[in-house]
CSV table of C-alpha atoms and ligand atoms in Angstrom, one decimal:
chain,number,residue,atom,x,y,z
W,299,UNK,CA,110.9,106.2,83.6
W,300,UNK,CA,111.6,107.7,87.0
W,301,UNK,CA,109.6,107.5,90.2
W,302,UNK,CA,109.9,109.6,93.4
W,303,UNK,CA,109.1,107.8,96.6
W,304,UNK,CA,108.4,109.9,99.6
W,305,UNK,CA,109.0,107.8,102.7
W,306,UNK,CA,111.3,105.5,100.6
W,307,UNK,CA,113.5,104.9,103.6
W,308,UNK,CA,110.6,103.4,105.6
W,309,UNK,CA,109.2,99.9,105.9
W,310,UNK,CA,106.9,99.7,102.9
W,311,UNK,CA,108.6,102.4,100.8
W,312,UNK,CA,112.0,100.7,100.9
W,313,UNK,CA,110.4,97.5,99.4
W,314,UNK,CA,108.7,99.5,96.7
W,315,UNK,CA,112.2,100.9,95.9
W,316,UNK,CA,113.5,97.4,95.5
W,317,UNK,CA,110.6,96.3,93.3
W,318,UNK,CA,110.9,99.2,91.0
W,319,UNK,CA,114.6,98.8,90.7
W,320,UNK,CA,114.2,95.1,89.8
W,321,UNK,CA,112.1,96.3,86.8
W,322,UNK,CA,114.8,98.8,85.8
W,323,UNK,CA,112.8,101.8,86.9
W,324,UNK,CA,114.9,104.7,88.2
W,325,UNK,CA,114.1,105.7,91.7
W,326,UNK,CA,114.5,108.9,93.8
W,327,UNK,CA,113.9,108.8,97.5
W,328,UNK,CA,112.6,111.8,99.5
W,329,UNK,CA,112.7,111.1,103.2
W,330,UNK,CA,113.7,112.7,106.4
W,331,UNK,CA,115.7,109.6,107.2
W,332,UNK,CA,118.7,108.1,105.3
W,333,UNK,CA,117.8,104.8,103.6
W,334,UNK,CA,119.2,102.4,106.1
W,335,UNK,CA,118.4,99.0,104.6
W,336,UNK,CA,120.6,98.9,101.6
W,337,UNK,CA,124.3,99.2,101.1
W,338,UNK,CA,124.4,100.3,97.4
W,339,UNK,CA,125.7,103.8,96.8
W,340,UNK,CA,123.7,104.5,93.7
W,341,UNK,CA,120.4,105.4,95.2
W,342,UNK,CA,119.3,108.9,94.5
W,343,UNK,CA,118.3,110.3,97.9
W,344,UNK,CA,117.0,113.7,98.8
W,345,UNK,CA,116.9,114.3,102.5
W,346,UNK,CA,114.1,116.6,103.7
W,347,UNK,CA,110.7,117.0,105.2
W,348,UNK,CA,107.5,117.0,103.2
W,349,UNK,CA,106.7,120.1,105.2
W,350,UNK,CA,109.4,121.9,103.2
W,351,UNK,CA,107.5,122.7,100.1
W,352,UNK,CA,110.4,124.0,98.1
W,353,UNK,CA,112.6,120.9,98.9
W,354,UNK,CA,109.7,118.7,97.8
W,355,UNK,CA,109.2,120.7,94.6
W,356,UNK,CA,112.9,120.3,93.6
W,357,UNK,CA,112.7,116.6,94.3
W,358,UNK,CA,109.5,116.3,92.2
W,359,UNK,CA,111.2,117.8,89.1
W,360,UNK,CA,112.1,115.3,86.4
W,361,UNK,CA,110.0,112.4,87.7
W,362,UNK,CA,107.1,110.7,86.0
W,363,UNK,CA,105.3,109.5,89.1
W,364,UNK,CA,105.3,110.1,92.8
W,365,UNK,CA,104.5,107.4,95.3
W,366,UNK,CA,103.6,109.2,98.6
W,367,UNK,CA,104.3,107.1,101.7
W,368,UNK,CA,105.9,109.5,104.1
W,369,UNK,CA,103.7,109.8,107.1
W,370,UNK,CA,103.3,109.4,110.8
W,371,UNK,CA,102.3,105.8,110.2
W,372,UNK,CA,102.1,104.5,113.7
W,373,UNK,CA,98.6,105.1,115.2
W,374,UNK,CA,100.1,105.4,118.7
W,375,UNK,CA,102.3,108.3,117.5
W,376,UNK,CA,99.3,110.0,116.0
W,377,UNK,CA,97.4,109.6,119.3
W,378,UNK,CA,100.4,111.0,121.3
W,379,UNK,CA,101.2,113.8,118.9
W,380,UNK,CA,98.0,114.7,117.0
W,381,UNK,CA,99.1,118.2,116.1
W,382,UNK,CA,102.4,117.0,114.5
W,383,UNK,CA,100.7,114.0,112.9
W,384,UNK,CA,98.1,116.3,111.3
W,385,UNK,CA,100.9,118.5,109.8
W,386,UNK,CA,102.7,115.5,108.2
W,387,UNK,CA,99.7,113.4,107.2
W,388,UNK,CA,97.5,116.2,106.0
W,389,UNK,CA,99.5,119.3,105.0
W,390,UNK,CA,102.2,116.9,103.8
W,391,UNK,CA,99.8,115.4,101.2
W,392,UNK,CA,98.8,118.7,99.8
W,393,UNK,CA,102.5,119.6,99.5
W,394,UNK,CA,103.1,116.4,97.6
W,395,UNK,CA,100.1,117.0,95.3
W,396,UNK,CA,101.0,120.6,94.7
W,397,UNK,CA,104.6,120.0,93.9
W,398,UNK,CA,103.6,117.1,91.6
W,399,UNK,CA,101.2,119.5,89.8
W,400,UNK,CA,103.8,122.2,89.4
W,401,UNK,CA,106.5,119.8,88.3
W,402,UNK,CA,104.3,118.2,85.7
W,403,UNK,CA,104.3,114.8,87.3
W,404,UNK,CA,101.9,112.3,85.5
W,405,UNK,CA,100.6,110.3,88.5
W,406,UNK,CA,100.6,110.4,92.3
W,407,UNK,CA,100.0,107.2,94.1
W,408,UNK,CA,98.9,107.6,97.7
W,409,UNK,CA,99.4,105.1,100.4
W,410,UNK,CA,96.2,105.0,102.5
W,411,UNK,CA,94.8,102.3,104.8
W,412,UNK,CA,92.0,99.8,105.1
W,413,UNK,CA,91.3,101.5,108.5
W,414,UNK,CA,89.0,103.8,106.6
W,415,UNK,CA,86.5,101.0,106.8
W,416,UNK,CA,86.6,100.8,110.6
W,417,UNK,CA,83.2,102.5,111.0
W,418,UNK,CA,81.5,100.8,108.0
W,419,UNK,CA,78.1,99.3,108.8
W,420,UNK,CA,78.9,95.9,107.2
W,421,UNK,CA,81.7,93.4,107.8
W,422,UNK,CA,82.4,92.7,104.1
W,423,UNK,CA,83.8,95.8,102.5
W,424,UNK,CA,85.1,96.9,99.2
W,425,UNK,CA,86.0,100.2,97.4
W,426,UNK,CA,82.3,101.0,96.9
W,427,UNK,CA,81.4,100.7,100.6
W,428,UNK,CA,80.1,104.0,102.0
W,429,UNK,CA,82.5,105.3,104.6
W,430,UNK,CA,81.6,107.0,107.9
W,431,UNK,CA,83.4,109.7,109.9
W,432,UNK,CA,86.4,107.9,111.5
W,433,UNK,CA,86.9,107.7,115.2
W,434,UNK,CA,90.7,107.5,115.1
W,435,UNK,CA,92.7,110.6,114.2
W,436,UNK,CA,95.1,108.5,112.2
W,437,UNK,CA,92.2,107.4,109.9
W,438,UNK,CA,90.9,111.0,109.8
W,439,UNK,CA,94.3,112.2,108.5
W,440,UNK,CA,94.6,109.4,106.0
W,441,UNK,CA,91.1,110.0,104.7
W,442,UNK,CA,91.8,113.7,104.3
W,443,UNK,CA,94.7,112.7,102.1
W,444,UNK,CA,92.4,110.6,100.0
W,445,UNK,CA,90.0,113.6,99.6
W,446,UNK,CA,92.9,115.9,98.6
W,447,UNK,CA,94.0,113.4,95.9
W,448,UNK,CA,90.4,113.2,94.5
W,449,UNK,CA,90.1,117.0,94.5
W,450,UNK,CA,93.4,117.4,92.7
W,451,UNK,CA,92.3,114.9,90.0
W,452,UNK,CA,89.1,116.7,89.5
W,453,UNK,CA,90.3,120.3,89.7
W,454,UNK,CA,93.7,120.0,88.0
W,455,UNK,CA,93.6,116.8,86.0
W,456,UNK,CA,96.5,115.4,88.1
W,457,UNK,CA,96.2,111.6,87.9
W,458,UNK,CA,96.0,110.0,91.3
W,459,UNK,CA,95.6,106.4,92.6
W,460,UNK,CA,94.6,105.6,96.1
W,461,UNK,CA,95.8,102.4,97.6
W,462,UNK,CA,94.3,101.2,100.9
W,463,UNK,CA,96.8,98.9,102.5
W,464,UNK,CA,96.0,96.2,104.9
W,465,UNK,CA,98.4,95.5,107.9
W,466,UNK,CA,101.8,94.8,106.5
W,467,UNK,CA,104.4,92.6,108.0
W,468,UNK,CA,107.8,91.3,107.0
W,469,UNK,CA,111.5,92.3,106.9
W,470,UNK,CA,112.2,95.9,108.0
W,471,UNK,CA,108.9,96.2,109.9
W,472,UNK,CA,108.9,98.8,112.7
W,473,UNK,CA,109.6,97.1,116.0
W,474,UNK,CA,106.5,98.3,117.9
W,475,UNK,CA,103.9,96.4,115.9
W,476,UNK,CA,102.2,93.2,117.1
W,477,UNK,CA,104.3,90.7,115.0
W,478,UNK,CA,107.7,92.2,115.8
W,479,UNK,CA,106.8,92.4,119.5
W,480,UNK,CA,105.7,88.7,119.5
W,481,UNK,CA,108.9,87.7,117.7
W,482,UNK,CA,111.2,89.7,120.0
W,483,UNK,CA,109.5,88.2,123.0
W,484,UNK,CA,109.7,84.7,121.7
W,485,UNK,CA,113.4,85.0,120.8
W,486,UNK,CA,114.2,86.4,124.2
W,487,UNK,CA,112.4,83.6,126.1
W,488,UNK,CA,109.5,85.8,127.3
W,489,UNK,CA,106.0,84.6,127.0
W,490,UNK,CA,103.7,86.0,124.3
W,491,UNK,CA,100.5,87.5,125.7
W,492,UNK,CA,97.3,87.5,123.6
W,493,UNK,CA,94.3,89.7,124.6
W,494,UNK,CA,91.1,87.7,125.3
W,495,UNK,CA,90.8,84.4,123.5
W,496,UNK,CA,92.9,85.7,120.6
W,497,UNK,CA,90.1,85.1,118.1
W,498,UNK,CA,90.2,88.7,116.7
W,499,UNK,CA,91.5,88.4,113.2
W,500,UNK,CA,93.5,90.4,110.8
W,501,UNK,CA,94.4,89.8,107.1
W,502,UNK,CA,98.1,90.6,107.3
W,503,UNK,CA,99.7,91.4,104.0
W,504,UNK,CA,103.3,90.4,103.3
W,505,UNK,CA,105.2,93.6,102.6
W,506,UNK,CA,106.8,92.5,99.3
W,507,UNK,CA,103.3,91.6,98.0
W,508,UNK,CA,102.2,95.0,99.1
W,509,UNK,CA,105.1,96.7,97.3
W,510,UNK,CA,104.3,94.7,94.1
W,511,UNK,CA,100.7,96.1,94.3
W,512,UNK,CA,102.1,99.6,94.4
W,513,UNK,CA,104.2,99.0,91.3
W,514,UNK,CA,101.3,97.5,89.4
W,515,UNK,CA,99.2,100.5,90.3
W,516,UNK,CA,101.4,102.6,88.0
W,517,UNK,CA,99.5,101.0,85.1
W,518,UNK,CA,97.2,103.3,83.1
W,519,UNK,CA,94.0,101.5,84.2
W,520,UNK,CA,94.6,102.6,87.8
W,521,UNK,CA,94.3,106.3,86.9
W,522,UNK,CA,92.0,108.1,89.4
W,523,UNK,CA,91.0,104.8,91.0
W,524,UNK,CA,91.0,103.4,94.5
W,525,UNK,CA,92.2,99.8,95.3
W,526,UNK,CA,92.3,97.8,98.4
W,527,UNK,CA,95.6,95.8,98.8
W,528,UNK,CA,94.9,93.4,101.7
W,529,UNK,CA,96.0,89.9,102.6
W,530,UNK,CA,94.1,86.7,101.6
W,531,UNK,CA,94.1,84.7,104.8
W,532,UNK,CA,92.2,85.6,107.9
W,533,UNK,CA,94.8,85.2,110.7
W,534,UNK,CA,93.7,85.3,114.3
W,535,UNK,CA,96.1,86.7,116.9
W,536,UNK,CA,96.2,83.2,118.4
W,537,UNK,CA,97.3,81.9,115.0
W,538,UNK,CA,100.1,84.5,114.9
W,539,UNK,CA,101.4,83.2,118.2
W,540,UNK,CA,101.0,79.6,117.1
W,541,UNK,CA,102.8,80.2,113.8
W,542,UNK,CA,105.8,81.7,115.8
W,543,UNK,CA,105.7,78.7,118.0
W,544,UNK,CA,105.8,76.4,115.0
W,545,UNK,CA,108.8,78.2,113.5
W,546,UNK,CA,110.8,78.8,116.7
W,547,UNK,CA,109.9,75.8,118.8
W,548,UNK,CA,108.4,75.8,122.3
W,549,UNK,CA,107.4,79.3,123.3
W,550,UNK,CA,105.0,80.3,126.1
W,551,UNK,CA,101.6,81.7,125.1
W,552,UNK,CA,99.5,83.4,127.8
W,553,UNK,CA,96.0,84.9,127.6
W,554,UNK,CA,95.2,88.3,129.2
W,555,UNK,CA,91.8,90.2,129.6
W,556,UNK,CA,90.3,91.4,126.3
W,557,UNK,CA,91.0,95.1,125.5
W,558,UNK,CA,87.9,97.2,125.4
W,559,UNK,CA,87.0,98.2,121.9
W,560,UNK,CA,89.6,96.0,120.2
W,561,UNK,CA,88.9,96.3,116.4
W,562,UNK,CA,87.7,92.9,115.4
W,563,UNK,CA,88.7,93.4,111.8
W,564,UNK,CA,86.7,93.8,108.5
W,565,UNK,CA,86.7,91.5,105.6
W,566,UNK,CA,88.3,93.7,103.0
W,567,UNK,CA,88.0,92.6,99.4
W,568,UNK,CA,90.9,93.1,97.1
W,569,UNK,CA,89.1,91.6,94.1
W,570,UNK,CA,89.3,94.9,92.1
W,571,UNK,CA,93.1,94.9,92.3
W,572,UNK,CA,93.1,91.3,91.2
W,573,UNK,CA,90.8,92.0,88.2
W,574,UNK,CA,92.3,95.3,87.0
W,575,UNK,CA,95.9,95.3,88.2
W,576,UNK,CA,96.5,91.5,88.1
W,577,UNK,CA,97.6,91.7,91.7
W,578,UNK,CA,97.1,89.2,94.5
W,579,UNK,CA,99.1,88.2,97.5
W,580,UNK,CA,101.5,85.4,96.7
W,581,UNK,CA,103.3,84.7,100.0
W,582,UNK,CA,101.5,82.6,102.6
W,583,UNK,CA,101.5,83.8,106.2
W,584,UNK,CA,103.7,81.0,107.3
W,585,UNK,CA,106.3,81.7,104.6
W,586,UNK,CA,106.2,85.4,105.3
W,587,UNK,CA,106.7,84.8,109.0
W,588,UNK,CA,109.6,82.5,108.2
W,589,UNK,CA,111.2,85.3,106.1
W,590,UNK,CA,110.6,87.9,108.7
W,591,UNK,CA,112.1,85.8,111.5
W,592,UNK,CA,115.2,85.0,109.4
W,593,UNK,CA,115.7,88.7,108.7
W,594,UNK,CA,115.1,89.6,112.4
W,595,UNK,CA,117.6,87.1,113.6
W,596,UNK,CA,120.2,88.2,111.1
W,597,UNK,CA,119.7,91.9,112.0
W,598,UNK,CA,120.1,91.1,115.7
W,599,UNK,CA,123.2,89.0,115.1
W,600,UNK,CA,124.8,91.7,113.0
W,601,UNK,CA,124.1,94.3,115.7
W,602,UNK,CA,125.6,92.0,118.3
W,603,UNK,CA,128.8,91.3,116.3
W,604,UNK,CA,129.2,95.0,115.4
W,605,UNK,CA,129.1,95.9,119.0
W,606,UNK,CA,131.5,93.2,120.1
W,607,UNK,CA,134.0,94.8,117.7
W,608,UNK,CA,133.7,98.1,119.4
W,609,UNK,CA,137.1,97.9,121.3
W,610,UNK,CA,139.0,96.9,118.1
W,611,UNK,CA,137.4,99.8,116.2
W,612,UNK,CA,138.1,102.5,118.9
W,613,UNK,CA,141.5,101.3,120.2
W,614,UNK,CA,144.4,103.1,118.6
B,787,NAD,N1,102.6,100.1,108.5
B,787,NAD,C1,101.3,100.0,108.5
B,787,NAD,O1,100.7,99.3,109.3
B,787,NAD,C2,100.5,100.8,107.5
B,787,NAD,C3,99.2,100.3,107.2
B,787,NAD,C4,98.4,101.0,106.2
B,787,NAD,C5,98.9,102.2,105.6
B,787,NAD,N2,100.2,102.6,105.9
B,787,NAD,C6,100.7,103.8,105.3
B,787,NAD,O2,101.8,103.4,104.5
B,787,NAD,C7,102.8,104.5,104.5
B,787,NAD,C8,104.1,104.0,104.9
B,787,NAD,O3,104.1,103.4,106.1
B,787,NAD,P1,105.3,102.6,106.8
B,787,NAD,O4,104.8,101.5,107.6
B,787,NAD,O5,106.3,102.2,105.7
B,787,NAD,O6,105.9,103.7,107.7
B,787,NAD,P2,107.4,104.0,108.2
B,787,NAD,O7,107.3,104.8,109.4
B,787,NAD,O8,108.3,102.8,108.2
B,787,NAD,O9,107.9,104.9,106.9
B,787,NAD,C9,107.5,106.3,106.8
B,787,NAD,C10,108.6,107.0,106.3
B,787,NAD,O10,108.2,108.4,106.2
B,787,NAD,C11,109.3,109.2,106.6
B,787,NAD,N3,108.8,110.5,107.1
B,787,NAD,C12,108.1,110.7,108.2
B,787,NAD,N4,107.9,112.0,108.3
B,787,NAD,C13,108.5,112.6,107.3
B,787,NAD,C14,108.6,113.9,106.9
B,787,NAD,N5,108.1,115.0,107.5
B,787,NAD,N6,109.3,114.2,105.7
B,787,NAD,C15,109.9,113.2,105.0
B,787,NAD,N7,109.8,111.9,105.4
B,787,NAD,C16,109.1,111.6,106.5
B,787,NAD,C17,110.0,108.4,107.7
B,787,NAD,O11,111.4,108.8,107.9
B,787,NAD,C18,109.9,107.0,107.2
B,787,NAD,O12,111.0,106.6,106.4
B,787,NAD,C19,102.2,105.6,105.4
B,787,NAD,O13,101.6,106.6,104.7
B,787,NAD,C20,101.2,104.8,106.3
B,787,NAD,O14,100.2,105.7,106.7
B,787,NAD,C21,101.0,101.9,106.8
């Protein structure tokens, strides 16, 4: 069994690589960036862009399944560069599906987002909730990817599974997101600023739990289905700041004016994934935060020590 992971060098993809390898599944990464988070040499890695159809086609040969995670994943980047983001997030998906079809791949698993529910009429949502046209371009690109998957299943019989991820956090997270920003500030002695009263909630999902959901979605029952993979606990932004304070000691928390239109969060049900895939989040928010902070500190320490050795390395 061999799985190709586009975006396998990234935050979520790199954890899926680990989970698959733990099960003895062979993995091939296709990514524009080198896999930076592991030292082992024996990772099969194809460097390239998902816009390069031929490169993707070669990478798709000889694999049983493709997990498609390569994307412009940061909503701010999509806002700043919509033309580029559309190319990667929309054309990129059809390139992945078409190469999978031509290479005879059995299943494509597509990493989508619970943001598709942002405009839903109700607060409690599941996979059957009717969706409305999205406001954010990021969501529009991700939804288009979902539609392409469904069209490929219907027209060509290519098995697809759509996974709508909640907001992931944990080791290897990109630095710009809210949790990494809070942790960086807390560790450097700056105060943490929360917008409004901090009562807006999210159901953060620990990244290893999310990666496990991706692996379980390879099961045959998941053929041509959609699953939400979201966290269990409703965590307010204020609780995020307080959890960091609990773990790191006395840090300063300040309140600023509420941001207009701040998404207050939907209550996304992941019951279907529990029932059909046997998936549910296992790591509590506090434990996940402890693991993230440990990883963050270790990374910063290593960077510092590496840089301190610069004269010894360069001197001749
Ligand atoms: N992080 C989140 O908050 C979140 C939430 C919901 C869904 N998602 C989705 O999950 C997927 C993975 O997100 P992530 O957080 O791991 O992002 P990430 O930015 O950490 O990883 C994305 C990877 O895609 C690669 N990539 C980007 N453009 C590429 C290209 N043209 N060709 C080949 N590789 C390219 C990057 O090098 C990177 O390794 C994305 O599809 C994203 O939309 C992310």
